Amino acid sequence: MKHIRKIAGLMLSVAVVLSMTVPVFAADYSFTTDAPWNYYGGTSYEDVYSSQYHYGGTNVVDYQEAVLLYGNSSTTQTGVMEHISLPGLQRAVGIGGGGYGVTGNPIAVFPEVGSAVAPTVPIYQRPAYTSVEGMAYKDGSIGTVKIPSLGINMKVWEGETADSMKKGLGHYTSTSAWDGNVAVCGHNRGAKYVIGSIKNLEPGDTITYTTVCGIRTYAVETVTVISSTDWSYLQATADNRITLTTCLANHPESRVCVQAVEVP
């Protein structure tokens, strides 16, 4: 019995010794991988930027600005495009004072080829406006409109009101009284002073407007029928023009609108 125990103990000792000398192949690990395209080694930073990388601090690469897209602004105030007015990005210009509530967009005037300014760079002009203050004559009118082809010769009174149109034409208080877009309105029929015949004007017909500031002659460009709620033709303009509106017979929802531009 003792011999059996000795043999078993000897065999166990041999097994332990053998287990210590045989290598274990449980798993093989490799830390070598293909680097991504934007990976750079530890010394690449110095090669590219000629400066040592400071961990936790500022580095040369931190000061590189992204290229600005055309027309975009940056809070860093860099990029030449931030200092140029860009088409389509200008805010509407509103003229304040005197109850002038109609706002208009800047008018783009393109210089001729060969001018000092590059023909592809538009020049933006601010809409013109003249207050009615100080323009009244002794009788209270602010001017006179004449349309030779229609035999119209009427005084203009401040305010787009029935009282004004009883005496002639009413001036839209929201529009200019001289420079820019001067807009007036009148009765179509059924009153002493009517301008319903303006629907018969043709392009090129002339209109004169006389005030204390002088006399201007305009050539008709537009004769159209618009909605009674369409106020777009009263918008301020950089050029000098006159706009006339009246009702359209039997169509209370519509207006006749004529717009003429100053003749050079």
Short mmCIF file of C-alpha atoms in Angstrom, two decimals:
data_model
loop_
_atom_site.label_atom_id
_atom_site.label_comp_id
_atom_site.label_asym_id
_atom_site.label_seq_id
_atom_site.Cartn_x
_atom_site.Cartn_y
_atom_site.Cartn_z
CA MET A 1 0.00 0.00 0.00
CA LYS A 2 2.85 2.35 0.82
CA HIS A 3 4.45 1.58 -2.53
CA ILE A 4 1.29 2.53 -4.35
CA ARG A 5 1.17 5.87 -2.55
CA LYS A 6 4.83 6.62 -3.39
CA ILE A 7 4.27 5.80 -7.07
CA ALA A 8 1.19 8.05 -7.21
CA GLY A 9 3.08 10.88 -5.54
CA LEU A 10 6.00 10.50 -7.95
CA MET A 11 3.71 10.58 -10.97
CA LEU A 12 2.00 13.75 -9.67
CA SER A 13 5.40 15.45 -9.20
CA VAL A 14 6.44 14.58 -12.76
CA ALA A 15 3.17 16.00 -14.12
CA VAL A 16 3.72 19.31 -12.29
CA VAL A 17 7.29 19.61 -13.64
CA LEU A 18 6.14 18.89 -17.20
CA SER A 19 3.34 21.49 -16.99
CA MET A 20 5.93 24.15 -16.08
CA THR A 21 8.15 23.43 -19.08
CA VAL A 22 5.46 23.17 -21.81
CA PRO A 23 4.51 26.62 -23.41
CA VAL A 24 0.83 27.64 -23.33
CA PHE A 25 -0.81 28.70 -26.65
CA ALA A 26 -4.04 30.14 -25.27
CA ALA A 27 -4.27 33.16 -27.69
CA ASP A 28 -2.06 35.29 -29.91
CA TYR A 29 -2.49 39.11 -29.74
CA SER A 30 -1.20 41.60 -32.32
CA PHE A 31 -1.33 45.40 -31.85
CA THR A 32 -0.27 46.16 -35.41
CA THR A 33 -3.09 47.75 -37.50
CA ASP A 34 -3.33 49.65 -40.76
CA ALA A 35 -3.21 53.38 -39.99
CA PRO A 36 -6.11 55.52 -41.27
CA TRP A 37 -5.40 57.99 -44.11
CA ASN A 38 -5.36 61.00 -41.76
CA TYR A 39 -3.13 59.41 -39.13
CA TYR A 40 0.34 60.80 -38.58
CA GLY A 41 3.15 59.52 -36.41
CA GLY A 42 4.58 61.10 -33.34
CA THR A 43 7.15 63.17 -35.23
CA SER A 44 4.94 64.18 -38.17
CA TYR A 45 3.58 67.26 -36.36
CA GLU A 46 7.06 68.80 -36.10
CA ASP A 47 7.74 68.01 -39.75
CA VAL A 48 4.52 69.61 -40.98
CA TYR A 49 4.27 72.66 -38.72
CA SER A 50 7.96 73.15 -37.81
CA SER A 51 6.95 73.36 -34.19
CA GLN A 52 6.82 70.98 -31.27
CA TYR A 53 3.38 69.85 -30.18
CA HIS A 54 2.39 71.14 -26.72
CA TYR A 55 -0.01 68.81 -24.99
CA GLY A 56 -2.71 70.72 -23.16
CA GLY A 57 -1.50 74.06 -24.56
CA THR A 58 -1.86 76.13 -27.74
CA ASN A 59 -0.32 74.93 -30.97
CA VAL A 60 0.32 76.27 -34.44
CA VAL A 61 -2.52 74.24 -35.91
CA ASP A 62 -4.96 75.94 -33.51
CA TYR A 63 -4.56 79.24 -35.39
CA GLN A 64 -5.38 77.95 -38.84
CA GLU A 65 -8.73 79.40 -40.05
CA ALA A 66 -11.07 77.43 -42.29
CA VAL A 67 -11.66 78.94 -45.74
CA LEU A 68 -14.81 81.06 -45.74
CA LEU A 69 -17.48 80.28 -48.31
CA TYR A 70 -18.49 83.12 -50.63
CA GLY A 71 -20.87 85.43 -48.82
CA ASN A 72 -20.47 83.85 -45.37
CA SER A 73 -19.34 85.91 -42.44
CA SER A 74 -17.10 84.90 -39.57
CA THR A 75 -16.95 85.99 -35.95
CA THR A 76 -13.16 86.15 -36.27
CA GLN A 77 -13.47 89.10 -38.68
CA THR A 78 -11.26 87.40 -41.23
CA GLY A 79 -11.79 86.94 -44.93
CA VAL A 80 -12.09 89.62 -47.58
CA MET A 81 -15.68 88.66 -48.42
CA GLU A 82 -16.89 90.07 -45.11
CA HIS A 83 -16.10 93.60 -46.25
CA ILE A 84 -18.02 93.44 -49.56
CA SER A 85 -21.74 94.02 -50.03
CA LEU A 86 -23.17 90.90 -51.58
CA PRO A 87 -26.13 90.77 -53.96
CA GLY A 88 -29.25 89.36 -52.37
CA LEU A 89 -27.95 89.71 -48.82
CA GLN A 90 -28.70 93.39 -48.21
CA ARG A 91 -31.50 94.26 -45.81
CA ALA A 92 -34.51 96.26 -46.99
CA VAL A 93 -33.99 99.99 -46.50
CA GLY A 94 -36.65 101.78 -44.50
CA ILE A 95 -36.93 105.58 -44.50
CA GLY A 96 -38.04 106.97 -41.17
CA GLY A 97 -39.62 110.24 -40.18
CA GLY A 98 -42.66 112.10 -41.44
CA GLY A 99 -44.81 108.99 -41.18
CA TYR A 100 -43.01 107.40 -44.08
CA GLY A 101 -43.82 103.74 -43.55
CA VAL A 102 -43.21 102.16 -46.94
CA THR A 103 -39.90 100.38 -47.21
CA GLY A 104 -38.04 99.53 -50.39
CA ASN A 105 -35.11 97.43 -51.52
CA PRO A 106 -31.89 99.02 -52.75
CA ILE A 107 -31.76 99.53 -56.49
CA ALA A 108 -28.84 97.95 -58.32
CA VAL A 109 -27.25 100.16 -60.97
CA PHE A 110 -24.71 98.36 -63.14
CA PRO A 111 -21.95 100.61 -64.54
CA GLU A 112 -21.23 100.50 -68.25
CA VAL A 113 -18.46 98.36 -69.67
CA GLY A 114 -15.21 100.26 -69.61
CA SER A 115 -16.11 102.38 -66.60
CA ALA A 116 -13.82 102.78 -63.62
CA VAL A 117 -15.96 100.32 -61.66
CA ALA A 118 -15.92 96.69 -62.76
CA PRO A 119 -19.14 96.04 -64.69
CA THR A 120 -19.80 92.87 -62.70
CA VAL A 121 -19.87 94.68 -59.35
CA PRO A 122 -23.29 96.28 -58.67
CA ILE A 123 -23.58 99.64 -56.94
CA TYR A 124 -26.44 99.81 -54.46
CA GLN A 125 -28.32 103.07 -54.11
CA ARG A 126 -30.50 104.03 -51.19
CA PRO A 127 -34.15 104.76 -52.06
CA ALA A 128 -34.83 108.48 -52.39
CA TYR A 129 -37.36 110.35 -50.30
CA THR A 130 -38.50 113.96 -49.81
CA SER A 131 -40.73 114.98 -46.93
CA VAL A 132 -43.85 116.98 -47.71
CA GLU A 133 -42.91 119.47 -45.00
CA GLY A 134 -42.46 122.95 -46.40
CA MET A 135 -43.86 122.06 -49.85
CA ALA A 136 -47.40 123.46 -49.45
CA TYR A 137 -48.53 126.42 -51.53
CA LYS A 138 -50.70 129.19 -50.07
CA ASP A 139 -53.86 127.26 -50.98
CA GLY A 140 -52.58 124.16 -49.17
CA SER A 141 -51.84 122.05 -52.28
CA ILE A 142 -48.38 120.54 -52.66
CA GLY A 143 -48.14 120.35 -56.44
CA THR A 144 -49.85 119.95 -59.81
CA VAL A 145 -50.05 116.93 -62.11
CA LYS A 146 -50.66 117.37 -65.84
CA ILE A 147 -51.27 114.64 -68.43
CA PRO A 148 -51.47 116.38 -71.83
CA SER A 149 -52.74 113.37 -73.81
CA LEU A 150 -55.77 113.06 -71.48
CA GLY A 151 -56.39 116.73 -70.79
CA ILE A 152 -55.79 116.21 -67.07
CA ASN A 153 -54.59 119.18 -65.01
CA MET A 154 -55.12 118.72 -61.28
CA LYS A 155 -53.65 119.93 -58.04
CA VAL A 156 -52.23 117.46 -55.52
CA TRP A 157 -53.31 117.56 -51.88
CA GLU A 158 -51.68 115.81 -48.98
CA GLY A 159 -53.40 112.59 -47.87
CA GLU A 160 -55.07 109.73 -49.71
CA THR A 161 -58.48 110.86 -48.43
CA ALA A 162 -61.92 111.64 -49.86
CA ASP A 163 -61.41 115.30 -48.92
CA SER A 164 -58.22 115.48 -50.97
CA MET A 165 -59.82 113.80 -53.99
CA LYS A 166 -62.76 116.22 -53.88
CA LYS A 167 -60.26 118.95 -54.81
CA GLY A 168 -58.02 116.97 -57.16
CA LEU A 169 -55.50 114.21 -56.44
CA GLY A 170 -54.59 112.80 -53.04
CA HIS A 171 -50.91 112.23 -52.22
CA TYR A 172 -50.08 108.95 -50.49
CA THR A 173 -48.55 110.13 -47.23
CA SER A 174 -46.33 107.04 -47.11
CA THR A 175 -44.53 108.05 -50.32
CA SER A 176 -42.10 110.77 -51.26
CA ALA A 177 -43.30 114.26 -52.20
CA TRP A 178 -40.52 114.94 -54.73
CA ASP A 179 -37.42 112.72 -55.03
CA GLY A 180 -37.97 109.02 -55.60
CA ASN A 181 -41.44 107.55 -56.06
CA VAL A 182 -44.29 110.09 -55.78
CA ALA A 183 -47.66 108.31 -55.57
CA VAL A 184 -51.08 109.91 -55.93
CA CYS A 185 -54.67 108.69 -56.22
CA GLY A 186 -57.94 110.00 -57.64
CA HIS A 187 -61.55 109.13 -58.32
CA ASN A 188 -62.49 107.03 -61.32
CA ARG A 189 -65.95 108.60 -61.87
CA GLY A 190 -68.88 110.27 -60.12
CA ALA A 191 -66.91 113.30 -58.89
CA LYS A 192 -65.74 116.70 -60.17
CA TYR A 193 -62.15 115.54 -60.45
CA VAL A 194 -61.72 112.10 -62.02
CA ILE A 195 -58.77 110.27 -63.60
CA GLY A 196 -60.45 107.08 -64.78
CA SER A 197 -59.06 107.71 -68.26
CA ILE A 198 -55.50 106.90 -67.15
CA LYS A 199 -56.27 103.31 -68.15
CA ASN A 200 -55.97 104.55 -71.75
CA LEU A 201 -52.39 105.83 -71.34
CA GLU A 202 -49.73 104.20 -73.45
CA PRO A 203 -46.00 103.72 -72.87
CA GLY A 204 -44.16 106.90 -73.74
CA ASP A 205 -47.02 109.29 -72.86
CA THR A 206 -45.76 112.10 -70.65
CA ILE A 207 -46.81 113.31 -67.21
CA THR A 208 -45.52 116.50 -65.56
CA TYR A 209 -45.35 117.21 -61.86
CA THR A 210 -44.83 120.76 -60.63
CA THR A 211 -43.92 121.67 -57.02
CA VAL A 212 -42.01 124.36 -55.15
CA CYS A 213 -38.93 122.20 -55.85
CA GLY A 214 -39.32 122.47 -59.63
CA ILE A 215 -40.89 120.69 -62.59
CA ARG A 216 -40.32 117.09 -63.60
CA THR A 217 -41.44 115.26 -66.73
CA TYR A 218 -42.06 111.52 -66.66
CA ALA A 219 -42.65 108.96 -69.44
CA VAL A 220 -45.24 106.24 -68.88
CA GLU A 221 -43.75 102.77 -68.50
CA THR A 222 -46.52 100.72 -66.87
CA VAL A 223 -50.30 100.68 -67.25
CA THR A 224 -51.81 97.73 -65.40
CA VAL A 225 -54.69 96.49 -63.25
CA ILE A 226 -53.77 95.47 -59.72
CA SER A 227 -55.54 94.20 -56.62
CA SER A 228 -56.94 96.80 -54.23
CA THR A 229 -54.58 95.35 -51.60
CA ASP A 230 -51.45 95.50 -53.78
CA TRP A 231 -49.21 98.28 -52.47
CA SER A 232 -46.01 97.15 -54.19
CA TYR A 233 -46.09 100.05 -56.67
CA LEU A 234 -45.81 102.48 -53.76
CA GLN A 235 -42.43 101.12 -52.74
CA ALA A 236 -39.60 103.66 -52.54
CA THR A 237 -37.18 103.84 -55.47
CA ALA A 238 -33.77 105.32 -56.10
CA ASP A 239 -34.87 106.82 -59.43
CA ASN A 240 -37.52 109.51 -59.81
CA ARG A 241 -40.96 108.27 -60.85
CA ILE A 242 -44.63 109.05 -60.36
CA THR A 243 -47.38 106.51 -59.64
CA LEU A 244 -51.10 107.11 -60.16
CA THR A 245 -53.91 104.83 -58.96
CA THR A 246 -57.68 104.92 -59.37
CA CYS A 247 -60.61 102.54 -59.04
CA LEU A 248 -61.62 100.26 -61.90
CA ALA A 249 -65.25 100.75 -62.90
CA ASN A 250 -67.52 97.96 -61.65
CA HIS A 251 -64.55 96.15 -60.07
CA PRO A 252 -64.19 97.37 -56.46
CA GLU A 253 -61.56 94.70 -55.79
CA SER A 254 -59.22 96.13 -58.44
CA ARG A 255 -57.30 99.31 -59.18
CA VAL A 256 -55.80 100.85 -62.31
CA CYS A 257 -52.14 101.67 -61.75
CA VAL A 258 -49.93 103.84 -63.95
CA GLN A 259 -46.23 104.34 -63.31
CA ALA A 260 -44.01 106.75 -65.21
CA VAL A 261 -40.24 107.31 -64.90
CA GLU A 262 -38.49 110.68 -65.16
CA VAL A 263 -37.29 111.64 -68.61
CA PRO A 264 -33.58 112.57 -68.53
#
